[in-house]
Amino acid sequence: MIAFVLSRLLQSAVVMVAVAVIAFFLFRYVGDPVLAMTGQETSREDQERLRTQLGLNDPLVVQVFRFLGRGVSGDFGISYRQRRPVTEMLVERLPATLELSVVSALFALAVGIPMGVYSALRRDTWLSRVFQVVSLIGISLPPFLVGILLIFVFAVLLGWLPSSGRGEVVSLGWWTTGFLTLSGLQALLLPALTLGLYQMTLLMRLVRSEMLEVLRTDYVKFARARGLTDRTVHFGHALRNTLVPVITVTALQLGSVIAFAVITETVFQWPGMGYQFIQAVASVDVPVMAAYLVMVGFIFVTINLSADLLYYGVDPRLRLERTVIGGQADRGA
Amino acid sequence: MSWRVGRWHRLRESEIGYSLRRSPLTVFAAMVTLAFAVAAIAAPLLAPHNPYDLASLSLVDALTPPRWDAKGKSEYLLGTDDQGRDVLSTIIYGARLSLAVGATSVLLAASLGVTLGLVSGYVGGRADAVMMRIADVQMSFPAILIALLIDGVLRGVLPLQTSDDLAIVVIILAIGLSTWPQYARTVRASTMVERAKDYVKAAQLIGRHSAAILAHHVLPNVMGPVLVIATIQLAVAIILEATLSFLGVGIPPTTPSLGTMLRIGNNFMFSGQWWIIAFPGVALAMLVLSVNLLGDWLRDVLNPKLR
Amino acid sequence: MTTQSILAVEGLRVEFLTRRGPLVAVDDVSLQVQAGEVLGVVGESGAGKSVMGAAIIGLLEPPGRITGGCVRLEGRRIDDLPNGEMRKIRGKSIGAVFQDPLTSLNPLYTVGRQLVETIRTHTDMTAGQARGRAVQLLGQVGIPEPMARFNAYPHEFSGGMRQRVVIAIALCVKPRLVIADEPTTALDVSIQAQITALLKRLCREQGSAVLLITHDMGVIAETADRVAVMYAGRVVEVGSVFEVAKNPRHPYTQGLMASIPRVGRKVQRLIQIPGAMPRIGNVPEGCAFHPRCPQVLERCRKDRPVVTRSGGIETTCWLYADSEPHG
């Protein structure tokens, strides 16, 4: 158990460092930091002086370590466009993205799993077919198109919900939340729905196909042969076994949510990190891009690690310390 | 005459034909995709205007509603956008651009992925382990993020006044480089299976070059799943392109694709010029849905387990 | 007046409905099993033995359907029961043991839990009582330290031990009939004998009837009292194991017996029956075996043979049709 955890931690650390190094090269070599900061008017000598001051003429290894060191302490430099510390900018936008992501993930789980279970158990009902169609649409339509559609219907035509922004937010320390105001919640609804739809369909399809597989296994057959009630067979056995891979995939999905948040935030002009990232890409604001990369990398690595540990906890087959009963050591069979 | 009838009959009665006939939805999807493909190839012949020819645009006609509206004009069936481009023609040309970019990216990703997969599976050892680790890590990030990153980096690296042709190259590279791992993984697995087989050992004994063995013997045998992946990835590529264009970092508005049209139209949603976003939106949705349906169906037909 | 059989299968017919039309997997099969008796059903893969077993216990997967005949358990018809009724019978009156014990048990639950849930589904025992009974059962099937092993997971047992657990679960509420479908095929040869002996002993003690399905004549010889030989979905010969093995009547059975190499007798080549058993949907007219039969008659090609009984063996073959036709 310890060995497993340690090895996974080590792997995660390696990936993190790799991501950070890539971010460094991004930062350092995409465009010229000095030019971006000073513009055309500064003289050559002043540019050179600035270059040395910033440590851009130091040996590469030194620069990498300095970057890593600063990164660990949370310093990602100054944004080219906004002339503010990048970290400050990111932290400002973090709550918006997190609230959106979490709400949409919860929505996806709450709707997607039951839909998947239903369409696996009752394959030939019309509701099942409706779910199939919905899932096909959900998985085909690009998220931004869904967002536009929702805006069109609910904001333009019906005028019920806002089409952009976060509504009123309440500050709790350094966190800002939209949960506590009506306008905040209203503004959250459409973006969460957009972000959640794709996840929901993925989840539904996954649960359905996993469950269909499980329903065909020998242990389900044996469970039926033992005369266990349908409820026990479907939920106690089939669903339980289905959820094991589903959990890991869902956990991994959480990472994708961060990514799709980029799109959704742009469509709804939601003031989160994703929207910030897009603006940075469009204006080639490299420090922001690099910082976003490192942070996303960190989130992904953490999520993957947690998912692995979770899987380990749930599936007893992975805990292989106990000796096999009835093997060579035991007499007979 | 009779042998022709025979072949058609055999096709209809085969597994594929049977499966296709069973599902009218898939037939519909196939028709739609075919229609788009035809329209895309024959764009100059079909479209009433050429929206990419900047000289032909007249700003006077900008923001005209569709023909059936009171203020519409007869030569612009679905209205015009803010630059005076005919929406219908832009849809046709845009679909063509989207399909072209999508197909090229798939080709790029497939070539890269298949080659790396072949090498990785054949050579094994350290190189294989490293390559697959990279593929795994990249696969654990969503393609859109990687594509965005590559897009951003390339824009930063290229000179400031990038021409629009370069923008298209940038987006093809971004999409292609973000989707290669799928192919690599699958091909690597198949290659490892094939490598253990006798015909490969025989070829090695004769003394043929590894590259030749890979190209002539192994490659044909691993191509099956690659085609299935490629079809599905085509839909993915189209969506990626549309998304990147919508976000403003894809195809620029001078030669708009469907995604770019949506970006433009987004600004006019609230001011009443709904047609700029509605029609391209529907077109994109139909295109993507049909390609997806076809990909799904193809996967079901070629997968013996699901029968 | 014979005592009522526990299991009576009469003229059972099972078809699979495919788009190419119905395919017959079990064709007019009749057999009986008495209390305390082990009836072996032997035949090659594809002969329809497992399909018949699934049909009896009511677990036929669609597109398979029973399209003829009936199945009686202690006189009562069970093949046409609604699913709810059948579920009560399964586990309680009919126990099942399948081929692969690793996949028969849910890997995420302890063996104790799976035993207890079966016990409590069919009886009114409390959790404590059921647990006690479960531990007792584990001991009866030969699991060492049953109390400790109660909380173990399936993957922690060896193959033979797992099958013992499966047997314990199948027999936990003392079913009248036990269907064992290839129970030892996935196990080491050295373990096979122990498992079959265990199964036989327990069933005899409980007075259950056993339907033992296998392709292995050796297992039949060791364990079964009577044997039914199946070919292409039909029963060709039924009789006591001793009689059938010593004096097989049907040419197919003769071929089967001859092809078993015997210890101590040297042979130049293994004897095979030339040709192959017809696949489902490709069964020839008349007698299914006639294309490969060394003693084929003209009649065999056109008419399906009827059952004739002689010396305690029922044979479905035209060669014996002139002696005492079956009533």
PDB file of C-alpha atoms in Angstrom, chain A residues 217-230 232 235-237 240-241 244 314-317 319-320 322-327 330-333, chain C residues 57 59 83 87 90-91 94 96 98 103-109 114 117-118 121-122 144 149 151-153 155-158 160-161 164 166 169 191 194:
ATOM      1  CA  THR A 217     -21.036 -11.357 -16.625  1.00  0.00           C
ATOM      2  CA  ASP A 218     -21.011 -14.747 -14.980  1.00  0.00           C
ATOM      3  CA  TYR A 219     -21.447 -13.422 -11.494  1.00  0.00           C
ATOM      4  CA  VAL A 220     -24.638 -11.673 -12.453  1.00  0.00           C
ATOM      5  CA  LYS A 221     -25.785 -14.896 -14.080  1.00  0.00           C
ATOM      6  CA  PHE A 222     -24.906 -16.760 -10.920  1.00  0.00           C
ATOM      7  CA  ALA A 223     -26.668 -14.153  -8.801  1.00  0.00           C
ATOM      8  CA  ARG A 224     -29.816 -14.714 -10.833  1.00  0.00           C
ATOM      9  CA  ALA A 225     -29.337 -18.464 -10.620  1.00  0.00           C
ATOM     10  CA  ARG A 226     -29.268 -18.132  -6.861  1.00  0.00           C
ATOM     11  CA  GLY A 227     -32.690 -16.569  -6.950  1.00  0.00           C
ATOM     12  CA  LEU A 228     -31.661 -13.144  -5.675  1.00  0.00           C
ATOM     13  CA  THR A 229     -34.272 -10.458  -6.178  1.00  0.00           C
ATOM     14  CA  ASP A 230     -34.021  -8.274  -9.259  1.00  0.00           C
ATOM     15  CA  THR A 232     -30.378  -7.042  -5.383  1.00  0.00           C
ATOM     16  CA  PHE A 235     -28.334  -2.577  -7.670  1.00  0.00           C
ATOM     17  CA  GLY A 236     -26.412  -4.643  -5.173  1.00  0.00           C
ATOM     18  CA  HIS A 237     -24.312  -6.392  -7.771  1.00  0.00           C
ATOM     19  CA  ARG A 240     -21.933  -1.576  -7.553  1.00  0.00           C
ATOM     20  CA  ASN A 241     -19.552  -3.168 -10.016  1.00  0.00           C
ATOM     21  CA  VAL A 244     -16.088   1.221  -9.824  1.00  0.00           C
ATOM     22  CA  VAL A 314     -12.741   0.633  -3.819  1.00  0.00           C
ATOM     23  CA  ASP A 315     -11.494  -2.470  -5.629  1.00  0.00           C
ATOM     24  CA  PRO A 316     -10.235  -5.133  -3.241  1.00  0.00           C
ATOM     25  CA  ARG A 317      -8.430  -6.997  -5.998  1.00  0.00           C
ATOM     26  CA  ARG A 319      -4.822  -4.950  -2.403  1.00  0.00           C
ATOM     27  CA  LEU A 320      -2.670  -7.955  -3.041  1.00  0.00           C
ATOM     28  CA  ARG A 322      -2.993 -11.282   1.597  1.00  0.00           C
ATOM     29  CA  THR A 323      -1.760 -14.725   0.656  1.00  0.00           C
ATOM     30  CA  VAL A 324      -3.871 -16.928  -1.523  1.00  0.00           C
ATOM     31  CA  ILE A 325      -5.908 -19.466   0.408  1.00  0.00           C
ATOM     32  CA  GLY A 326      -5.647 -23.026  -0.769  1.00  0.00           C
ATOM     33  CA  GLY A 327      -2.476 -22.485  -2.759  1.00  0.00           C
ATOM     34  CA  ASP A 330      -2.468 -25.301   2.161  1.00  0.00           C
ATOM     35  CA  ARG A 331      -3.008 -29.015   2.115  1.00  0.00           C
ATOM     36  CA  GLY A 332      -5.206 -30.252  -0.676  1.00  0.00           C
ATOM     37  CA  ALA A 333      -7.537 -27.867  -2.402  1.00  0.00           C
TER      38      ALA A 333
ATOM     39  CA  ILE C  57     -33.329 -23.070 -14.726  1.00  0.00           C
ATOM     40  CA  LEU C  59     -32.035 -18.325 -17.594  1.00  0.00           C
ATOM     41  CA  ASN C  83     -40.302 -14.486 -13.917  1.00  0.00           C
ATOM     42  CA  ARG C  87     -37.013 -16.471  -9.262  1.00  0.00           C
ATOM     43  CA  ARG C  90     -34.087 -20.620  -8.457  1.00  0.00           C
ATOM     44  CA  GLY C  91     -31.656 -20.988  -5.638  1.00  0.00           C
ATOM     45  CA  ILE C  94     -32.812 -25.540  -8.097  1.00  0.00           C
ATOM     46  CA  ALA C  96     -26.618 -24.077 -10.055  1.00  0.00           C
ATOM     47  CA  PHE C  98     -21.162 -23.003 -13.318  1.00  0.00           C
ATOM     48  CA  THR C 103     -16.167 -15.237 -12.601  1.00  0.00           C
ATOM     49  CA  SER C 104     -19.150 -16.774 -10.793  1.00  0.00           C
ATOM     50  CA  LEU C 105     -18.380 -14.812  -7.677  1.00  0.00           C
ATOM     51  CA  ASN C 106     -18.602 -11.043  -7.475  1.00  0.00           C
ATOM     52  CA  PRO C 107     -15.027  -9.865  -6.921  1.00  0.00           C
ATOM     53  CA  LEU C 108     -16.066  -6.889  -4.852  1.00  0.00           C
ATOM     54  CA  TYR C 109     -17.894  -8.764  -2.112  1.00  0.00           C
ATOM     55  CA  GLN C 114     -22.494 -13.623  -0.981  1.00  0.00           C
ATOM     56  CA  GLU C 117     -27.379 -12.905   0.976  1.00  0.00           C
ATOM     57  CA  THR C 118     -28.416 -16.117  -0.735  1.00  0.00           C
ATOM     58  CA  THR C 121     -33.187 -14.354   0.305  1.00  0.00           C
ATOM     59  CA  HIS C 122     -34.768 -17.770   0.675  1.00  0.00           C
ATOM     60  CA  PRO C 144     -10.163 -24.687   6.318  1.00  0.00           C
ATOM     61  CA  ARG C 149     -12.311 -17.206   5.558  1.00  0.00           C
ATOM     62  CA  ASN C 151     -14.448 -12.349   5.313  1.00  0.00           C
ATOM     63  CA  ALA C 152     -12.151 -13.222   2.463  1.00  0.00           C
ATOM     64  CA  TYR C 153     -12.587 -12.096  -1.125  1.00  0.00           C
ATOM     65  CA  HIS C 155      -9.539 -13.694  -5.504  1.00  0.00           C
ATOM     66  CA  GLU C 156      -7.857 -14.783  -2.299  1.00  0.00           C
ATOM     67  CA  PHE C 157      -8.871 -18.401  -2.849  1.00  0.00           C
ATOM     68  CA  SER C 158      -7.362 -20.931  -5.212  1.00  0.00           C
ATOM     69  CA  GLY C 160     -10.535 -25.465  -6.203  1.00  0.00           C
ATOM     70  CA  MET C 161     -11.420 -23.586  -3.027  1.00  0.00           C
ATOM     71  CA  ARG C 164     -16.134 -25.268  -3.086  1.00  0.00           C
ATOM     72  CA  VAL C 166     -19.725 -21.885  -5.178  1.00  0.00           C
ATOM     73  CA  ILE C 169     -23.739 -21.229  -2.141  1.00  0.00           C
ATOM     74  CA  ILE C 191      -8.517 -31.087  -7.999  1.00  0.00           C
ATOM     75  CA  GLN C 194     -12.096 -33.938  -5.157  1.00  0.00           C
TER      76      GLN C 194
END
